[in-house]
Amino acid sequence: GCTKLSNITLANGIKRLAPNMFRDCTGITAINLPSSLLRLNSAFYHCSGLTALQLPDGLTQTGSFEGCSGLKSLVIPNGVTSLPDGNAGNAGDESIYGCFGGCKSLTSISLPNNLTSIPASAFINCTDLKTITIPNTVTDIANNAFRGCTSLTQATLSTEIGSIGMYAFRNCTSLSEINLPNKLILIGQSAFANTALKKVQLPQSLTEIKAYAFQDCKDLESINFPPNVTDIYSYTFQNCKKLKDIVLPSGLMTIQNYAFDGCSSLGKITIPGGVQTINEGAFQNSGLTEVILSDGVVSLSNNSFNGCNLLKTVTFPPSMKTIGGFSNTGVKNILFAEGAAPEAISEGAFANCDSLLTVTLPNSIKKIGKRAFYSCDTLQSITLPTAIDSILTSTFYGCRSLKSISI
């Protein structure tokens, strides 16, 4: 780049600039573009000294402004219908680039009203960008589009957006509210991770919330679940420490690994009857105080609720024939819904439950698995059913307070 070049005069009549024409010309601070210009072709790529630029009304193509770290504001003419795609990248990828990537001084931008998409990494790490209005012609926001825009406080989305890509608003640490459009179908992986969102209203059209979508949203207090959401993926709400009073959708089928791990304000929750799988650590270290398993739930991973020390009551439904899944919790009351007739207790089902005092098992229980009540330090008495035919190894090992076993 010609780093000392500062004064440029472009003749009227020029329709296009050569690709990367002034690349790395860091001495350019401002330039008058001719009204005849149609295509920029990324002419000012990495012109870090450029602070102001007025684009002609007839412009139809911009190219990239990546690395224009001094550029403060820009109005893109309505003749521009698309912005160049960037590198989608991954969460820790340092080589990600995009149309305005690294424009760290950009505080405002006006997008053209015929734009159809916000491309990948378009505004990644625009750390001074405060507000953005996305025109209603835009139908999708691609991966990393606004990732790392740490000053972004307001994002007005197009009413036509159907998908928000991976990491789209990740690390937008000042973004405390957002209105999601009624046509939204997909929220991508880590799309809103580590933002300041406090309340999220998900539209009824939504069908998928991908893994990590709201991970580390430490101010998030409430969120609704549309009826067509069938899966809550791994780590989706991990460490959302203020999240409480959630109502899971009736059509929910799976709650995957560590989905609500570290959600320390959850309180009471009812698991819908259609849930077929609650995976390892799904509610680990959360603030659950009561869990009601609706009729239809069949099984749990054994440490689904690991570390839920505030959990005091669990109610098992008639549909569960093997009960368990509450090791390393504070559970004190083991209850059974009307009509419940479990046949077995799983291996390690209530191991290390240090708040259990007494347990009365229903007469339908025939088998108690290994280490089912292992190291329940406070357990004093247990009543076993007459139909029981096997008690396996170390079932009550470490129950130092156990005084009475009745059959």
Coordinates of C-alpha atoms in Angstrom, one line a residue:
G1 CA 0.0 0.0 0.0
C2 CA 1.0 3.6 -0.6
T3 CA 1.0 4.5 3.0
K4 CA 1.9 8.2 2.4
L5 CA -0.8 8.8 -0.2
S6 CA -3.3 11.3 1.2
N7 CA -4.7 13.5 -1.7
I8 CA -6.7 11.8 -4.5
T9 CA -8.8 13.4 -7.2
L10 CA -11.1 11.1 -9.2
A11 CA -12.5 12.5 -12.5
N12 CA -16.2 12.6 -13.0
G13 CA -17.3 9.9 -15.5
I14 CA -15.4 7.1 -13.8
K15 CA -17.8 4.1 -13.3
R16 CA -15.7 1.7 -11.4
L17 CA -12.5 1.4 -9.4
A18 CA -10.1 -1.4 -9.7
P19 CA -10.3 -4.2 -7.1
N20 CA -8.3 -3.3 -4.0
M21 CA -7.2 -0.1 -5.8
F22 CA -6.2 1.8 -2.6
R23 CA -5.5 -1.2 -0.4
D24 CA -3.5 -0.4 2.7
C25 CA -3.2 3.3 1.8
T26 CA -3.4 4.2 5.4
G27 CA -2.7 7.9 4.8
I28 CA -6.1 8.5 3.1
T29 CA -8.5 10.1 5.5
A30 CA -11.2 11.3 3.1
I31 CA -12.0 11.2 -0.6
N32 CA -14.6 12.7 -2.9
L33 CA -16.1 10.1 -5.1
P34 CA -17.6 11.0 -8.5
S35 CA -21.4 10.8 -8.9
S36 CA -20.8 8.6 -12.0
L37 CA -19.3 5.8 -9.9
L38 CA -21.2 2.4 -9.9
R39 CA -18.7 -0.1 -8.4
L40 CA -16.1 0.3 -5.6
N41 CA -14.7 -3.2 -5.8
S42 CA -13.3 -3.1 -2.3
A43 CA -11.0 -0.2 -3.4
F44 CA -10.5 1.0 0.2
Y45 CA -9.7 -2.4 1.8
H46 CA -7.7 -1.8 5.0
C47 CA -7.5 2.0 4.6
S48 CA -7.3 2.4 8.4
G49 CA -6.9 6.2 8.2
L50 CA -10.2 6.7 6.3
T51 CA -12.7 8.4 8.7
A52 CA -15.4 9.6 6.3
L53 CA -16.8 8.5 3.0
Q54 CA -19.9 9.7 1.1
L55 CA -21.0 7.1 -1.4
P56 CA -22.7 8.4 -4.6
D57 CA -26.5 7.7 -5.0
G58 CA -26.0 5.6 -8.1
L59 CA -23.6 3.1 -6.6
T60 CA -24.6 -0.5 -7.1
Q61 CA -21.7 -2.4 -5.5
T62 CA -19.4 -1.6 -2.6
G63 CA -17.1 -4.5 -2.0
S64 CA -15.4 -4.8 1.4
F65 CA -14.4 -2.1 3.9
E66 CA -12.7 -4.6 6.1
G67 CA -10.0 -3.1 8.2
C68 CA -11.2 0.5 7.8
S69 CA -10.7 0.9 11.5
G70 CA -11.1 4.8 11.4
L71 CA -14.4 4.9 9.5
K72 CA -17.1 6.3 11.8
S73 CA -20.3 6.3 9.8
L74 CA -21.6 5.3 6.4
V75 CA -24.8 5.5 4.3
I76 CA -25.1 2.8 1.7
P77 CA -27.2 3.8 -1.3
N78 CA -30.4 1.9 -2.1
G79 CA -29.0 0.7 -5.4
V80 CA -26.8 -1.8 -3.5
T81 CA -28.8 -5.0 -3.1
S82 CA -26.0 -7.2 -1.5
L83 CA -22.9 -7.0 0.5
P84 CA -19.9 -9.3 0.0
D85 CA -19.9 -12.5 1.9
G86 CA -17.2 -13.0 4.6
N87 CA -15.7 -16.0 6.2
A88 CA -18.2 -17.9 8.3
G89 CA -15.5 -19.3 10.6
N90 CA -15.8 -20.9 14.0
A91 CA -16.1 -19.6 17.5
G92 CA -12.4 -19.4 18.1
D93 CA -11.3 -18.7 14.6
E94 CA -8.9 -15.7 14.4
S95 CA -9.0 -15.6 10.6
I96 CA -12.6 -14.6 10.3
Y97 CA -13.2 -11.6 8.0
G98 CA -16.2 -9.8 6.7
C99 CA -17.4 -6.7 4.8
F100 CA -17.0 -4.3 7.7
G101 CA -15.0 -6.6 9.9
G102 CA -12.7 -4.7 12.3
C103 CA -14.2 -1.3 11.5
K104 CA -13.7 -0.5 15.2
S105 CA -14.7 3.2 15.0
L106 CA -18.0 2.6 13.1
T107 CA -20.8 3.9 15.3
S108 CA -23.6 4.0 12.7
I109 CA -24.5 2.7 9.3
S110 CA -27.5 3.0 7.1
L111 CA -28.3 -0.1 5.1
P112 CA -30.0 0.0 1.7
N113 CA -33.7 -0.8 1.6
N114 CA -33.3 -3.5 -1.0
L115 CA -30.8 -5.6 0.9
T116 CA -31.8 -9.3 1.0
S117 CA -29.3 -10.7 3.5
I118 CA -26.8 -9.8 6.2
P119 CA -23.8 -11.8 5.0
A120 CA -21.4 -13.9 7.1
S121 CA -19.1 -11.8 9.5
A122 CA -20.4 -8.6 8.0
F123 CA -19.9 -6.5 11.1
I124 CA -17.7 -8.7 13.2
N125 CA -15.8 -6.9 16.0
C126 CA -17.3 -3.4 15.1
T127 CA -16.8 -2.6 18.7
D128 CA -18.2 1.0 18.5
L129 CA -21.4 0.1 16.6
K130 CA -24.3 1.2 18.8
T131 CA -27.5 0.6 16.8
I132 CA -28.5 -1.2 13.7
T133 CA -31.7 -1.2 11.7
I134 CA -32.1 -4.1 9.3
P135 CA -34.5 -3.3 6.4
N136 CA -37.6 -5.5 5.9
T137 CA -36.2 -6.9 2.7
V138 CA -33.7 -9.0 4.6
T139 CA -34.6 -12.6 5.1
D140 CA -31.6 -14.0 7.0
I141 CA -28.7 -13.0 9.2
A142 CA -25.7 -15.2 8.5
N143 CA -23.0 -16.6 10.8
N144 CA -21.0 -14.2 12.9
A145 CA -22.8 -11.2 11.4
F146 CA -22.6 -9.0 14.5
R147 CA -20.3 -11.0 16.7
G148 CA -18.2 -9.0 19.1
C149 CA -20.1 -5.7 18.6
T150 CA -19.7 -5.0 22.3
S151 CA -21.3 -1.5 22.2
L152 CA -24.5 -2.6 20.3
T153 CA -27.5 -1.7 22.5
Q154 CA -30.3 -1.8 19.9
A155 CA -30.9 -4.1 16.9
T156 CA -34.1 -3.6 15.0
L157 CA -34.6 -6.8 12.9
S158 CA -36.4 -7.2 9.6
T159 CA -39.9 -8.6 9.9
E160 CA -39.1 -11.1 7.2
I161 CA -36.1 -12.8 8.9
G162 CA -36.5 -16.6 9.0
S163 CA -33.1 -17.6 10.4
I164 CA -30.3 -16.2 12.6
G165 CA -27.0 -17.9 12.0
M166 CA -24.3 -19.3 14.3
Y167 CA -22.6 -16.7 16.6
A168 CA -24.6 -13.9 14.9
F169 CA -24.8 -11.8 18.1
R170 CA -22.3 -13.7 20.2
N171 CA -20.4 -11.4 22.7
C172 CA -22.7 -8.4 22.0
T173 CA -22.3 -7.7 25.7
S174 CA -24.4 -4.5 25.7
L175 CA -27.4 -5.9 23.9
S176 CA -30.1 -6.1 26.6
E177 CA -33.3 -6.5 24.5
I178 CA -34.3 -7.6 21.0
N179 CA -37.6 -8.2 19.3
L180 CA -37.6 -11.3 17.2
P181 CA -39.7 -11.4 14.0
N182 CA -42.8 -13.5 13.7
K183 CA -41.4 -15.5 10.7
L184 CA -38.3 -16.7 12.6
I185 CA -37.8 -20.4 12.3
L186 CA -34.2 -21.0 13.4
I187 CA -31.9 -19.6 16.0
G188 CA -28.4 -20.9 15.2
Q189 CA -25.7 -22.2 17.5
S190 CA -24.4 -19.6 20.0
A191 CA -26.4 -16.9 18.2
F192 CA -27.0 -14.9 21.4
A193 CA -24.4 -16.4 23.7
N194 CA -22.8 -14.0 26.2
T195 CA -25.2 -11.1 25.6
A196 CA -27.0 -8.9 28.1
L197 CA -30.5 -10.0 27.2
K198 CA -32.9 -9.9 30.0
K199 CA -36.1 -11.1 28.5
V200 CA -36.7 -13.0 25.3
Q201 CA -40.1 -13.5 23.6
L202 CA -39.7 -16.3 21.1
P203 CA -42.2 -16.2 18.2
Q204 CA -44.7 -19.0 17.7
S205 CA -43.1 -19.8 14.3
L206 CA -39.8 -20.9 15.9
T207 CA -39.0 -24.6 15.6
E208 CA -35.3 -24.9 16.4
I209 CA -33.0 -23.3 19.0
K210 CA -29.5 -24.7 18.4
A211 CA -26.9 -25.6 21.0
Y212 CA -25.3 -22.8 23.1
A213 CA -27.8 -20.3 21.7
F214 CA -28.2 -18.4 25.0
Q215 CA -25.2 -19.7 26.8
D216 CA -23.7 -17.3 29.5
C217 CA -26.6 -14.8 29.2
K218 CA -26.2 -14.1 32.9
D219 CA -29.0 -11.4 33.0
L220 CA -31.6 -13.5 31.2
E221 CA -34.6 -13.8 33.5
S222 CA -37.4 -15.2 31.3
I223 CA -38.0 -16.9 28.0
N224 CA -41.0 -18.6 26.5
F225 CA -40.9 -21.8 24.4
P226 CA -43.1 -22.0 21.3
P227 CA -45.2 -25.2 20.8
N228 CA -43.2 -26.5 17.9
V229 CA -39.9 -26.7 19.7
T230 CA -39.2 -30.4 20.3
D231 CA -35.6 -30.4 21.3
I232 CA -33.5 -28.3 23.7
Y233 CA -30.0 -28.8 22.6
S234 CA -26.8 -29.1 24.6
Y235 CA -25.6 -26.1 26.6
T236 CA -28.4 -23.9 25.2
F237 CA -29.0 -22.0 28.5
Q238 CA -25.9 -23.0 30.4
N239 CA -25.0 -20.4 33.1
C240 CA -28.1 -18.3 32.6
K241 CA -28.0 -17.6 36.4
K242 CA -31.2 -15.5 36.6
L243 CA -33.4 -17.6 34.4
K244 CA -36.5 -18.7 36.3
D245 CA -40.2 -19.9 36.0
I246 CA -39.7 -21.6 32.7
V247 CA -42.6 -23.5 31.1
L248 CA -41.4 -26.3 28.8
P249 CA -43.5 -26.9 25.6
S250 CA -45.9 -29.8 25.6
G251 CA -44.3 -31.2 22.5
L252 CA -40.8 -31.3 23.9
M253 CA -39.0 -34.7 23.3
T254 CA -35.4 -34.2 24.4
I255 CA -33.4 -32.1 26.8
Q256 CA -29.8 -32.6 25.9
N257 CA -26.5 -32.5 27.7
Y258 CA -26.0 -29.6 30.1
A259 CA -28.9 -27.6 28.5
F260 CA -29.7 -25.8 31.8
D261 CA -26.4 -26.4 33.6
G262 CA -25.7 -23.6 36.1
C263 CA -29.1 -22.0 35.9
S264 CA -29.1 -21.2 39.6
S265 CA -32.5 -19.5 39.8
L266 CA -34.8 -22.1 38.1
G267 CA -37.0 -23.1 41.0
K268 CA -39.8 -25.5 40.2
I269 CA -40.1 -27.3 36.8
T270 CA -42.6 -29.7 35.2
I271 CA -41.2 -32.1 32.6
P272 CA -43.8 -32.7 29.9
G273 CA -44.9 -36.2 29.3
G274 CA -43.6 -36.3 25.7
V275 CA -40.0 -36.0 26.9
Q276 CA -38.2 -39.2 25.9
T277 CA -34.7 -38.3 26.8
I278 CA -33.1 -36.1 29.6
N279 CA -29.4 -36.4 29.0
E280 CA -26.4 -36.2 31.2
G281 CA -26.1 -33.0 33.2
A282 CA -29.2 -31.5 31.6
F283 CA -30.0 -29.6 34.9
Q284 CA -26.6 -29.9 36.5
N285 CA -25.8 -27.4 39.3
S286 CA -29.1 -25.6 38.7
G287 CA -31.3 -24.0 41.4
L288 CA -34.2 -26.4 41.0
T289 CA -36.3 -26.9 44.1
E290 CA -38.9 -29.2 42.8
V291 CA -39.2 -31.5 39.7
I292 CA -42.5 -33.0 38.6
L293 CA -42.1 -35.7 35.9
S294 CA -45.4 -35.9 33.9
D295 CA -46.9 -39.1 32.9
G296 CA -45.2 -40.3 29.7
V297 CA -41.6 -39.7 30.8
V298 CA -39.9 -43.1 30.8
S299 CA -36.2 -42.6 31.8
L300 CA -33.5 -40.2 32.9
S301 CA -29.8 -40.2 32.6
N302 CA -28.5 -41.0 36.1
N303 CA -26.8 -37.6 36.6
S304 CA -29.3 -35.4 34.8
F305 CA -29.8 -33.4 38.0
N306 CA -26.2 -33.7 39.4
G307 CA -25.4 -30.9 41.9
C308 CA -28.9 -29.6 42.3
N309 CA -28.4 -29.1 46.0
L310 CA -31.6 -27.0 46.5
L311 CA -33.8 -29.7 45.0
K312 CA -36.0 -31.1 47.7
T313 CA -39.0 -32.9 46.0
V314 CA -39.3 -35.1 43.0
T315 CA -42.5 -36.8 41.8
F316 CA -42.3 -39.9 39.6
P317 CA -45.1 -40.6 37.1
P318 CA -46.9 -43.9 36.3
S319 CA -44.9 -44.2 33.0
M320 CA -41.5 -44.7 34.7
K321 CA -40.9 -48.3 35.4
T322 CA -37.3 -47.7 36.5
I323 CA -36.8 -44.7 38.7
G324 CA -33.6 -42.8 39.3
G325 CA -31.5 -39.9 37.9
F326 CA -31.2 -37.8 41.1
S327 CA -27.8 -38.7 42.4
N328 CA -25.8 -35.9 44.0
T329 CA -28.8 -33.7 44.7
G330 CA -30.5 -32.3 47.8
V331 CA -33.7 -34.3 47.3
K332 CA -35.5 -35.0 50.5
N333 CA -38.9 -36.1 49.4
I334 CA -39.4 -38.9 46.9
L335 CA -43.0 -38.9 45.8
F336 CA -45.1 -41.1 43.4
A337 CA -48.0 -39.8 41.4
E338 CA -51.3 -41.6 41.6
G339 CA -51.1 -44.9 39.6
A340 CA -47.3 -45.0 39.7
A341 CA -46.0 -48.6 40.0
P342 CA -42.2 -48.6 39.3
E343 CA -40.5 -52.0 39.2
A344 CA -36.9 -51.0 39.8
I345 CA -34.5 -48.4 41.1
S346 CA -31.6 -47.8 38.8
E347 CA -27.9 -48.0 39.6
G348 CA -26.8 -45.0 41.6
A349 CA -30.3 -43.5 41.5
F350 CA -30.0 -41.5 44.7
A351 CA -26.3 -41.8 45.5
N352 CA -24.9 -39.0 47.6
C353 CA -28.3 -37.5 48.4
D354 CA -27.3 -36.0 51.8
S355 CA -30.7 -34.7 52.7
L356 CA -32.7 -37.9 52.6
L357 CA -34.0 -38.9 56.0
T358 CA -36.6 -41.6 55.3
V359 CA -37.7 -43.5 52.2
T360 CA -40.8 -45.5 51.6
L361 CA -40.8 -47.5 48.4
P362 CA -44.0 -48.6 46.7
N363 CA -44.8 -52.3 46.8
S364 CA -44.3 -52.7 43.0
I365 CA -40.5 -52.4 43.4
K366 CA -38.7 -55.7 42.8
K367 CA -35.1 -54.7 42.2
I368 CA -32.8 -52.1 43.7
G369 CA -29.7 -51.4 41.6
K370 CA -26.0 -51.1 42.7
R371 CA -25.2 -48.1 44.8
A372 CA -28.8 -46.9 44.6
F373 CA -28.5 -45.1 48.0
Y374 CA -24.7 -45.0 48.2
S375 CA -23.3 -42.6 50.8
C376 CA -26.7 -41.0 51.7
D377 CA -25.2 -39.8 55.0
T378 CA -28.4 -38.6 56.6
L379 CA -30.7 -41.5 55.7
Q380 CA -32.1 -43.0 58.9
S381 CA -34.8 -45.4 57.8
I382 CA -36.1 -47.1 54.7
T383 CA -39.2 -49.2 54.1
L384 CA -38.7 -51.9 51.4
P385 CA -41.6 -53.6 49.5
T386 CA -42.4 -57.3 50.2
A387 CA -42.1 -58.1 46.5
I388 CA -38.4 -57.2 46.4
D389 CA -36.3 -60.0 45.0
S390 CA -32.8 -58.5 44.8
I391 CA -30.7 -55.8 46.5
L392 CA -27.4 -55.4 44.6
T393 CA -23.9 -54.5 45.7
S394 CA -23.2 -51.4 47.8
T395 CA -26.8 -50.3 47.8
F396 CA -26.6 -48.7 51.2
Y397 CA -22.8 -48.4 51.5
G398 CA -21.8 -45.3 53.4
C399 CA -25.3 -44.7 54.9
R400 CA -23.8 -43.9 58.3
S401 CA -27.0 -42.8 59.9
L402 CA -29.1 -45.7 58.7
K403 CA -30.9 -47.2 61.8
S404 CA -33.9 -49.1 60.4
I405 CA -34.7 -51.2 57.4
S406 CA -38.3 -52.4 57.3
I407 CA -39.8 -54.9 54.9

